[in-house]
Amino acid sequence: MLNNHTMTTLSDLGLNGMLEAFREQLDGVQYQELSFEERLGMLVDREVAQREAKRLTTRLRSAKLRHSASIEDIDFRTPRGLERSVIMGLSSSHWVDAHQNILLTGPAGVGKSYIGCALAHSGIRSGHSALYRRAPALFADLSIARGDGRYLKLLQGLARVEILVIDDFALTPLAGSEPSDLLEVLDDRSERKSTIVTSQLPVDSWHQTLGDPTISDAVMDRLLHNSHIIEMKGASMRTKKG
């Protein structure tokens, strides 16, 4: 009777991890020889683990990563300019804690987006929030938000994300308000958060896609400061898979 009351109370309090572990202890004879402190510790550990698992699931869902990618699944055998030591070093997510950026460049199909998503996924597993957006979609979001009065709110939301992935940057020259919008996004994040940018163009060609020289200088300063540049090369991985 007392056990039923305890289980009901744990359920009412939303302590579902402890509830599951408590039921296991009631059903398992192997737990009977453990001390009260040991059994209580196991209940608490289960609750903590389950809550972290839920938070991880929420962070992954909110990130909307294009690829379900992980560092462990990266192919280092195919020659494409990837150094295992560099990628494995970044997998610790120290670059996120240091508010550094990662700039990935290379031809279409070499796996820039996958690597970017894998690094973001590693950061998410380390407890950081992330958001993936293709550059054209990001600029469209900002343009729409500017028109319906949500511009500042959207900028604030982007500024809070610890890892922002901007994929397919500079496929075409930026136009209209796009350069200034990008500057607003990066200025809010500079030395506060981390940004991953992927592009088919080499970094030294980005400046000419940004239009106004003053804005271009400011954008490049914020991107290049405290950044890791990974230049990928080789044939399309899609062609090889096909």
PDB file of C-alpha atoms in Angstrom:
ATOM      1  CA  MET A   1       0.000   0.000   0.000  1.00  0.00           C
ATOM      2  CA  LEU A   2       2.819   2.360   0.927  1.00  0.00           C
ATOM      3  CA  ASN A   3       4.607   1.517  -2.317  1.00  0.00           C
ATOM      4  CA  ASN A   4       1.487   2.350  -4.339  1.00  0.00           C
ATOM      5  CA  HIS A   5       1.260   5.714  -2.589  1.00  0.00           C
ATOM      6  CA  THR A   6       4.925   6.392  -3.294  1.00  0.00           C
ATOM      7  CA  MET A   7       4.520   5.550  -6.980  1.00  0.00           C
ATOM      8  CA  THR A   8       1.442   7.764  -7.258  1.00  0.00           C
ATOM      9  CA  THR A   9       3.301  10.638  -5.614  1.00  0.00           C
ATOM     10  CA  LEU A  10       6.308  10.239  -7.916  1.00  0.00           C
ATOM     11  CA  SER A  11       3.962  10.264 -10.912  1.00  0.00           C
ATOM     12  CA  ASP A  12       2.114  13.349  -9.647  1.00  0.00           C
ATOM     13  CA  LEU A  13       5.431  15.148  -9.207  1.00  0.00           C
ATOM     14  CA  GLY A  14       6.488  14.250 -12.738  1.00  0.00           C
ATOM     15  CA  LEU A  15       9.445  12.209 -11.485  1.00  0.00           C
ATOM     16  CA  ASN A  16       8.973   9.538 -14.120  1.00  0.00           C
ATOM     17  CA  GLY A  17      12.597   8.453 -14.168  1.00  0.00           C
ATOM     18  CA  MET A  18      12.541   7.799 -10.435  1.00  0.00           C
ATOM     19  CA  LEU A  19       9.204   6.025 -10.827  1.00  0.00           C
ATOM     20  CA  GLU A  20      10.577   3.626 -13.441  1.00  0.00           C
ATOM     21  CA  ALA A  21      13.665   2.907 -11.358  1.00  0.00           C
ATOM     22  CA  PHE A  22      11.567   2.413  -8.211  1.00  0.00           C
ATOM     23  CA  ARG A  23       9.395  -0.160  -9.979  1.00  0.00           C
ATOM     24  CA  GLU A  24      12.504  -1.979 -11.144  1.00  0.00           C
ATOM     25  CA  GLN A  25      13.814  -2.075  -7.590  1.00  0.00           C
ATOM     26  CA  LEU A  26      10.546  -3.501  -6.313  1.00  0.00           C
ATOM     27  CA  ASP A  27      10.612  -6.250  -8.948  1.00  0.00           C
ATOM     28  CA  GLY A  28      14.326  -7.050  -8.827  1.00  0.00           C
ATOM     29  CA  VAL A  29      15.727  -9.216  -6.044  1.00  0.00           C
ATOM     30  CA  GLN A  30      19.238  -7.999  -6.886  1.00  0.00           C
ATOM     31  CA  TYR A  31      18.406  -4.647  -5.327  1.00  0.00           C
ATOM     32  CA  GLN A  32      17.454  -6.037  -1.911  1.00  0.00           C
ATOM     33  CA  GLU A  33      21.035  -6.283  -0.706  1.00  0.00           C
ATOM     34  CA  LEU A  34      21.790  -2.654  -1.533  1.00  0.00           C
ATOM     35  CA  SER A  35      21.741   0.028   1.153  1.00  0.00           C
ATOM     36  CA  PHE A  36      19.082   2.725   1.276  1.00  0.00           C
ATOM     37  CA  GLU A  37      21.642   5.311   0.131  1.00  0.00           C
ATOM     38  CA  GLU A  38      22.645   3.194  -2.864  1.00  0.00           C
ATOM     39  CA  ARG A  39      19.065   2.615  -3.936  1.00  0.00           C
ATOM     40  CA  LEU A  40      18.161   6.280  -3.509  1.00  0.00           C
ATOM     41  CA  GLY A  41      21.212   7.266  -5.533  1.00  0.00           C
ATOM     42  CA  MET A  42      20.100   4.975  -8.349  1.00  0.00           C
ATOM     43  CA  LEU A  43      16.647   6.578  -8.348  1.00  0.00           C
ATOM     44  CA  VAL A  44      18.120  10.065  -8.559  1.00  0.00           C
ATOM     45  CA  ASP A  45      20.583   9.049 -11.296  1.00  0.00           C
ATOM     46  CA  ARG A  46      17.748   7.625 -13.389  1.00  0.00           C
ATOM     47  CA  GLU A  47      15.726  10.819 -13.043  1.00  0.00           C
ATOM     48  CA  VAL A  48      18.689  12.970 -14.055  1.00  0.00           C
ATOM     49  CA  ALA A  49      19.471  10.731 -17.054  1.00  0.00           C
ATOM     50  CA  GLN A  50      15.877  10.725 -18.269  1.00  0.00           C
ATOM     51  CA  ARG A  51      15.549  14.495 -17.986  1.00  0.00           C
ATOM     52  CA  GLU A  52      18.768  15.050 -19.904  1.00  0.00           C
ATOM     53  CA  ALA A  53      17.576  12.627 -22.589  1.00  0.00           C
ATOM     54  CA  LYS A  54      14.373  14.658 -22.948  1.00  0.00           C
ATOM     55  CA  ARG A  55      16.317  17.919 -23.129  1.00  0.00           C
ATOM     56  CA  LEU A  56      18.574  16.417 -25.794  1.00  0.00           C
ATOM     57  CA  THR A  57      15.552  15.311 -27.828  1.00  0.00           C
ATOM     58  CA  THR A  58      14.087  18.811 -27.559  1.00  0.00           C
ATOM     59  CA  ARG A  59      17.349  20.472 -28.613  1.00  0.00           C
ATOM     60  CA  LEU A  60      17.695  18.161 -31.614  1.00  0.00           C
ATOM     61  CA  ARG A  61      14.104  18.779 -32.697  1.00  0.00           C
ATOM     62  CA  SER A  62      14.471  22.552 -32.336  1.00  0.00           C
ATOM     63  CA  ALA A  63      17.735  22.585 -34.310  1.00  0.00           C
ATOM     64  CA  LYS A  64      16.055  21.278 -37.484  1.00  0.00           C
ATOM     65  CA  LEU A  65      19.353  19.919 -38.785  1.00  0.00           C
ATOM     66  CA  ARG A  66      19.276  19.040 -42.474  1.00  0.00           C
ATOM     67  CA  HIS A  67      21.228  15.829 -41.917  1.00  0.00           C
ATOM     68  CA  SER A  68      21.024  13.309 -39.102  1.00  0.00           C
ATOM     69  CA  ALA A  69      24.805  13.476 -38.949  1.00  0.00           C
ATOM     70  CA  SER A  70      27.317  12.511 -36.295  1.00  0.00           C
ATOM     71  CA  ILE A  71      31.072  12.818 -35.947  1.00  0.00           C
ATOM     72  CA  GLU A  72      31.351   9.036 -35.648  1.00  0.00           C
ATOM     73  CA  ASP A  73      29.866   8.548 -39.133  1.00  0.00           C
ATOM     74  CA  ILE A  74      32.167  10.950 -40.992  1.00  0.00           C
ATOM     75  CA  ASP A  75      34.110   9.273 -43.799  1.00  0.00           C
ATOM     76  CA  PHE A  76      37.779  10.213 -43.465  1.00  0.00           C
ATOM     77  CA  ARG A  77      38.950   7.634 -45.999  1.00  0.00           C
ATOM     78  CA  THR A  78      37.771   9.576 -49.044  1.00  0.00           C
ATOM     79  CA  PRO A  79      40.350  12.304 -49.848  1.00  0.00           C
ATOM     80  CA  ARG A  80      38.500  15.609 -49.550  1.00  0.00           C
ATOM     81  CA  GLY A  81      40.705  17.820 -47.394  1.00  0.00           C
ATOM     82  CA  LEU A  82      39.359  16.656 -44.038  1.00  0.00           C
ATOM     83  CA  GLU A  83      41.904  16.164 -41.282  1.00  0.00           C
ATOM     84  CA  ARG A  84      40.684  13.693 -38.689  1.00  0.00           C
ATOM     85  CA  SER A  85      42.640  15.431 -35.920  1.00  0.00           C
ATOM     86  CA  VAL A  86      40.980  18.771 -36.689  1.00  0.00           C
ATOM     87  CA  ILE A  87      37.438  17.391 -36.810  1.00  0.00           C
ATOM     88  CA  MET A  88      37.919  15.260 -33.697  1.00  0.00           C
ATOM     89  CA  GLY A  89      39.328  18.292 -31.901  1.00  0.00           C
ATOM     90  CA  LEU A  90      36.241  20.302 -32.816  1.00  0.00           C
ATOM     91  CA  SER A  91      33.975  17.450 -31.693  1.00  0.00           C
ATOM     92  CA  SER A  92      34.695  18.394 -28.080  1.00  0.00           C
ATOM     93  CA  SER A  93      32.720  21.608 -28.715  1.00  0.00           C
ATOM     94  CA  HIS A  94      35.366  23.739 -27.000  1.00  0.00           C
ATOM     95  CA  TRP A  95      34.930  26.118 -29.926  1.00  0.00           C
ATOM     96  CA  VAL A  96      31.346  26.741 -28.830  1.00  0.00           C
ATOM     97  CA  ASP A  97      32.428  27.589 -25.293  1.00  0.00           C
ATOM     98  CA  ALA A  98      35.031  29.948 -26.787  1.00  0.00           C
ATOM     99  CA  HIS A  99      32.417  31.547 -29.108  1.00  0.00           C
ATOM    100  CA  GLN A 100      34.376  30.622 -32.230  1.00  0.00           C
ATOM    101  CA  ASN A 101      33.084  30.128 -35.781  1.00  0.00           C
ATOM    102  CA  ILE A 102      33.608  27.348 -38.315  1.00  0.00           C
ATOM    103  CA  LEU A 103      33.752  28.185 -42.032  1.00  0.00           C
ATOM    104  CA  LEU A 104      33.426  25.201 -44.386  1.00  0.00           C
ATOM    105  CA  THR A 105      34.141  25.660 -48.090  1.00  0.00           C
ATOM    106  CA  GLY A 106      34.420  23.366 -51.093  1.00  0.00           C
ATOM    107  CA  PRO A 107      32.726  22.179 -54.285  1.00  0.00           C
ATOM    108  CA  ALA A 108      29.142  20.964 -54.386  1.00  0.00           C
ATOM    109  CA  GLY A 109      28.618  17.492 -52.997  1.00  0.00           C
ATOM    110  CA  VAL A 110      31.817  17.097 -50.955  1.00  0.00           C
ATOM    111  CA  GLY A 111      29.857  16.967 -47.706  1.00  0.00           C
ATOM    112  CA  LYS A 112      30.077  20.481 -46.279  1.00  0.00           C
ATOM    113  CA  SER A 113      26.489  20.441 -45.025  1.00  0.00           C
ATOM    114  CA  TYR A 114      26.951  17.003 -43.479  1.00  0.00           C
ATOM    115  CA  ILE A 115      30.116  18.056 -41.640  1.00  0.00           C
ATOM    116  CA  GLY A 116      28.438  21.248 -40.456  1.00  0.00           C
ATOM    117  CA  CYS A 117      25.444  19.317 -39.152  1.00  0.00           C
ATOM    118  CA  ALA A 118      27.708  16.727 -37.516  1.00  0.00           C
ATOM    119  CA  LEU A 119      29.597  19.446 -35.644  1.00  0.00           C
ATOM    120  CA  ALA A 120      26.322  21.087 -34.620  1.00  0.00           C
ATOM    121  CA  HIS A 121      24.994  17.704 -33.479  1.00  0.00           C
ATOM    122  CA  SER A 122      28.106  17.220 -31.354  1.00  0.00           C
ATOM    123  CA  GLY A 123      27.490  20.605 -29.766  1.00  0.00           C
ATOM    124  CA  ILE A 124      23.862  19.722 -29.090  1.00  0.00           C
ATOM    125  CA  ARG A 125      24.939  16.529 -27.333  1.00  0.00           C
ATOM    126  CA  SER A 126      27.246  18.673 -25.194  1.00  0.00           C
ATOM    127  CA  GLY A 127      24.258  20.703 -24.041  1.00  0.00           C
ATOM    128  CA  HIS A 128      24.244  23.594 -26.510  1.00  0.00           C
ATOM    129  CA  SER A 129      21.287  24.863 -28.523  1.00  0.00           C
ATOM    130  CA  ALA A 130      21.515  24.987 -32.314  1.00  0.00           C
ATOM    131  CA  LEU A 131      19.560  26.034 -35.392  1.00  0.00           C
ATOM    132  CA  TYR A 132      20.092  25.100 -39.038  1.00  0.00           C
ATOM    133  CA  ARG A 133      19.021  27.405 -41.859  1.00  0.00           C
ATOM    134  CA  ARG A 134      19.961  27.538 -45.518  1.00  0.00           C
ATOM    135  CA  ALA A 135      21.109  31.050 -46.310  1.00  0.00           C
ATOM    136  CA  PRO A 136      18.301  31.740 -48.845  1.00  0.00           C
ATOM    137  CA  ALA A 137      15.670  30.636 -46.316  1.00  0.00           C
ATOM    138  CA  LEU A 138      17.278  32.690 -43.543  1.00  0.00           C
ATOM    139  CA  PHE A 139      17.229  35.835 -45.664  1.00  0.00           C
ATOM    140  CA  ALA A 140      13.618  35.132 -46.656  1.00  0.00           C
ATOM    141  CA  ASP A 141      12.683  34.765 -42.980  1.00  0.00           C
ATOM    142  CA  LEU A 142      14.324  38.087 -42.162  1.00  0.00           C
ATOM    143  CA  SER A 143      12.642  39.835 -45.097  1.00  0.00           C
ATOM    144  CA  ILE A 144       9.200  38.561 -44.113  1.00  0.00           C
ATOM    145  CA  ALA A 145       9.809  39.441 -40.465  1.00  0.00           C
ATOM    146  CA  ARG A 146      10.828  42.945 -41.449  1.00  0.00           C
ATOM    147  CA  GLY A 147       7.507  43.352 -43.249  1.00  0.00           C
ATOM    148  CA  ASP A 148       5.225  42.023 -40.522  1.00  0.00           C
ATOM    149  CA  GLY A 149       6.924  43.641 -37.531  1.00  0.00           C
ATOM    150  CA  ARG A 150       8.748  40.573 -36.174  1.00  0.00           C
ATOM    151  CA  TYR A 151      12.226  41.602 -37.316  1.00  0.00           C
ATOM    152  CA  LEU A 152      13.662  42.490 -33.915  1.00  0.00           C
ATOM    153  CA  LYS A 153      12.063  39.447 -32.314  1.00  0.00           C
ATOM    154  CA  LEU A 154      13.590  37.167 -34.946  1.00  0.00           C
ATOM    155  CA  LEU A 155      17.009  38.761 -34.500  1.00  0.00           C
ATOM    156  CA  GLN A 156      16.747  38.268 -30.752  1.00  0.00           C
ATOM    157  CA  GLY A 157      15.847  34.619 -31.253  1.00  0.00           C
ATOM    158  CA  LEU A 158      18.803  34.067 -33.580  1.00  0.00           C
ATOM    159  CA  ALA A 159      21.096  35.814 -31.113  1.00  0.00           C
ATOM    160  CA  ARG A 160      20.154  33.348 -28.364  1.00  0.00           C
ATOM    161  CA  VAL A 161      21.026  30.232 -30.372  1.00  0.00           C
ATOM    162  CA  GLU A 162      24.434  28.965 -29.307  1.00  0.00           C
ATOM    163  CA  ILE A 163      25.256  27.332 -32.672  1.00  0.00           C
ATOM    164  CA  LEU A 164      23.749  28.854 -35.827  1.00  0.00           C
ATOM    165  CA  VAL A 165      24.366  26.869 -39.018  1.00  0.00           C
ATOM    166  CA  ILE A 166      24.097  28.967 -42.196  1.00  0.00           C
ATOM    167  CA  ASP A 167      24.257  26.538 -45.108  1.00  0.00           C
ATOM    168  CA  ASP A 168      24.779  27.286 -48.821  1.00  0.00           C
ATOM    169  CA  PHE A 169      26.022  30.808 -48.198  1.00  0.00           C
ATOM    170  CA  ALA A 170      26.708  33.031 -51.230  1.00  0.00           C
ATOM    171  CA  LEU A 171      25.339  30.683 -53.883  1.00  0.00           C
ATOM    172  CA  THR A 172      24.403  33.965 -55.549  1.00  0.00           C
ATOM    173  CA  PRO A 173      25.490  37.533 -54.690  1.00  0.00           C
ATOM    174  CA  LEU A 174      23.518  38.978 -51.796  1.00  0.00           C
ATOM    175  CA  ALA A 175      20.972  41.600 -52.825  1.00  0.00           C
ATOM    176  CA  GLY A 176      18.729  44.247 -51.321  1.00  0.00           C
ATOM    177  CA  SER A 177      18.725  44.175 -47.524  1.00  0.00           C
ATOM    178  CA  GLU A 178      20.470  40.785 -47.319  1.00  0.00           C
ATOM    179  CA  PRO A 179      23.996  42.115 -46.597  1.00  0.00           C
ATOM    180  CA  SER A 180      22.756  44.410 -43.823  1.00  0.00           C
ATOM    181  CA  ASP A 181      20.504  41.655 -42.447  1.00  0.00           C
ATOM    182  CA  LEU A 182      23.483  39.310 -42.300  1.00  0.00           C
ATOM    183  CA  LEU A 183      25.516  41.953 -40.508  1.00  0.00           C
ATOM    184  CA  GLU A 184      22.748  42.378 -37.925  1.00  0.00           C
ATOM    185  CA  VAL A 185      22.676  38.625 -37.284  1.00  0.00           C
ATOM    186  CA  LEU A 186      26.448  38.306 -37.010  1.00  0.00           C
ATOM    187  CA  ASP A 187      26.924  41.456 -34.954  1.00  0.00           C
ATOM    188  CA  ASP A 188      24.530  40.140 -32.298  1.00  0.00           C
ATOM    189  CA  ARG A 189      26.471  36.864 -32.198  1.00  0.00           C
ATOM    190  CA  SER A 190      30.070  38.070 -32.489  1.00  0.00           C
ATOM    191  CA  GLU A 191      32.156  36.907 -29.492  1.00  0.00           C
ATOM    192  CA  ARG A 192      28.946  35.744 -27.789  1.00  0.00           C
ATOM    193  CA  LYS A 193      27.819  32.718 -29.804  1.00  0.00           C
ATOM    194  CA  SER A 194      29.165  30.424 -32.530  1.00  0.00           C
ATOM    195  CA  THR A 195      28.261  30.256 -36.206  1.00  0.00           C
ATOM    196  CA  ILE A 196      28.924  27.557 -38.796  1.00  0.00           C
ATOM    197  CA  VAL A 197      28.884  28.752 -42.418  1.00  0.00           C
ATOM    198  CA  THR A 198      29.151  26.519 -45.489  1.00  0.00           C
ATOM    199  CA  SER A 199      29.790  27.798 -49.003  1.00  0.00           C
ATOM    200  CA  GLN A 200      30.939  26.599 -52.406  1.00  0.00           C
ATOM    201  CA  LEU A 201      33.049  29.736 -52.697  1.00  0.00           C
ATOM    202  CA  PRO A 202      36.431  30.061 -50.976  1.00  0.00           C
ATOM    203  CA  VAL A 203      36.402  32.478 -48.062  1.00  0.00           C
ATOM    204  CA  ASP A 204      38.503  35.062 -49.902  1.00  0.00           C
ATOM    205  CA  SER A 205      35.725  35.330 -52.527  1.00  0.00           C
ATOM    206  CA  TRP A 206      32.934  36.064 -50.058  1.00  0.00           C
ATOM    207  CA  HIS A 207      33.694  39.774 -49.822  1.00  0.00           C
ATOM    208  CA  GLN A 208      32.725  40.434 -53.441  1.00  0.00           C
ATOM    209  CA  THR A 209      29.311  38.759 -52.983  1.00  0.00           C
ATOM    210  CA  LEU A 210      28.303  41.151 -50.200  1.00  0.00           C
ATOM    211  CA  GLY A 211      27.923  44.367 -52.190  1.00  0.00           C
ATOM    212  CA  ASP A 212      28.625  47.525 -50.190  1.00  0.00           C
ATOM    213  CA  PRO A 213      32.329  47.540 -49.209  1.00  0.00           C
ATOM    214  CA  THR A 214      31.668  48.946 -45.743  1.00  0.00           C
ATOM    215  CA  ILE A 215      29.122  46.253 -44.911  1.00  0.00           C
ATOM    216  CA  SER A 216      31.320  43.620 -46.553  1.00  0.00           C
ATOM    217  CA  ASP A 217      34.268  44.570 -44.356  1.00  0.00           C
ATOM    218  CA  ALA A 218      32.121  44.421 -41.227  1.00  0.00           C
ATOM    219  CA  VAL A 219      30.587  41.051 -42.142  1.00  0.00           C
ATOM    220  CA  MET A 220      33.946  39.467 -42.966  1.00  0.00           C
ATOM    221  CA  ASP A 221      35.514  40.841 -39.796  1.00  0.00           C
ATOM    222  CA  ARG A 222      32.849  39.144 -37.679  1.00  0.00           C
ATOM    223  CA  LEU A 223      33.027  35.882 -39.620  1.00  0.00           C
ATOM    224  CA  LEU A 224      36.809  35.584 -39.725  1.00  0.00           C
ATOM    225  CA  HIS A 225      37.497  36.662 -36.155  1.00  0.00           C
ATOM    226  CA  ASN A 226      38.094  33.625 -33.961  1.00  0.00           C
ATOM    227  CA  SER A 227      37.233  31.187 -36.753  1.00  0.00           C
ATOM    228  CA  HIS A 228      38.314  27.744 -37.928  1.00  0.00           C
ATOM    229  CA  ILE A 229      38.477  27.494 -41.735  1.00  0.00           C
ATOM    230  CA  ILE A 230      38.094  24.054 -43.297  1.00  0.00           C
ATOM    231  CA  GLU A 231      38.690  23.935 -47.052  1.00  0.00           C
ATOM    232  CA  MET A 232      37.245  20.753 -48.541  1.00  0.00           C
ATOM    233  CA  LYS A 233      37.991  19.442 -52.022  1.00  0.00           C
ATOM    234  CA  GLY A 234      37.457  16.464 -54.276  1.00  0.00           C
ATOM    235  CA  ALA A 235      34.644  14.939 -56.304  1.00  0.00           C
ATOM    236  CA  SER A 236      31.008  14.917 -55.278  1.00  0.00           C
ATOM    237  CA  MET A 237      30.153  12.264 -52.690  1.00  0.00           C
ATOM    238  CA  ARG A 238      26.694  12.090 -54.272  1.00  0.00           C
ATOM    239  CA  THR A 239      28.206  10.947 -57.580  1.00  0.00           C
ATOM    240  CA  LYS A 240      30.216   8.252 -55.823  1.00  0.00           C
ATOM    241  CA  LYS A 241      27.163   7.008 -53.947  1.00  0.00           C
ATOM    242  CA  GLY A 242      25.188   6.924 -57.181  1.00  0.00           C
TER     243      GLY A 242
END
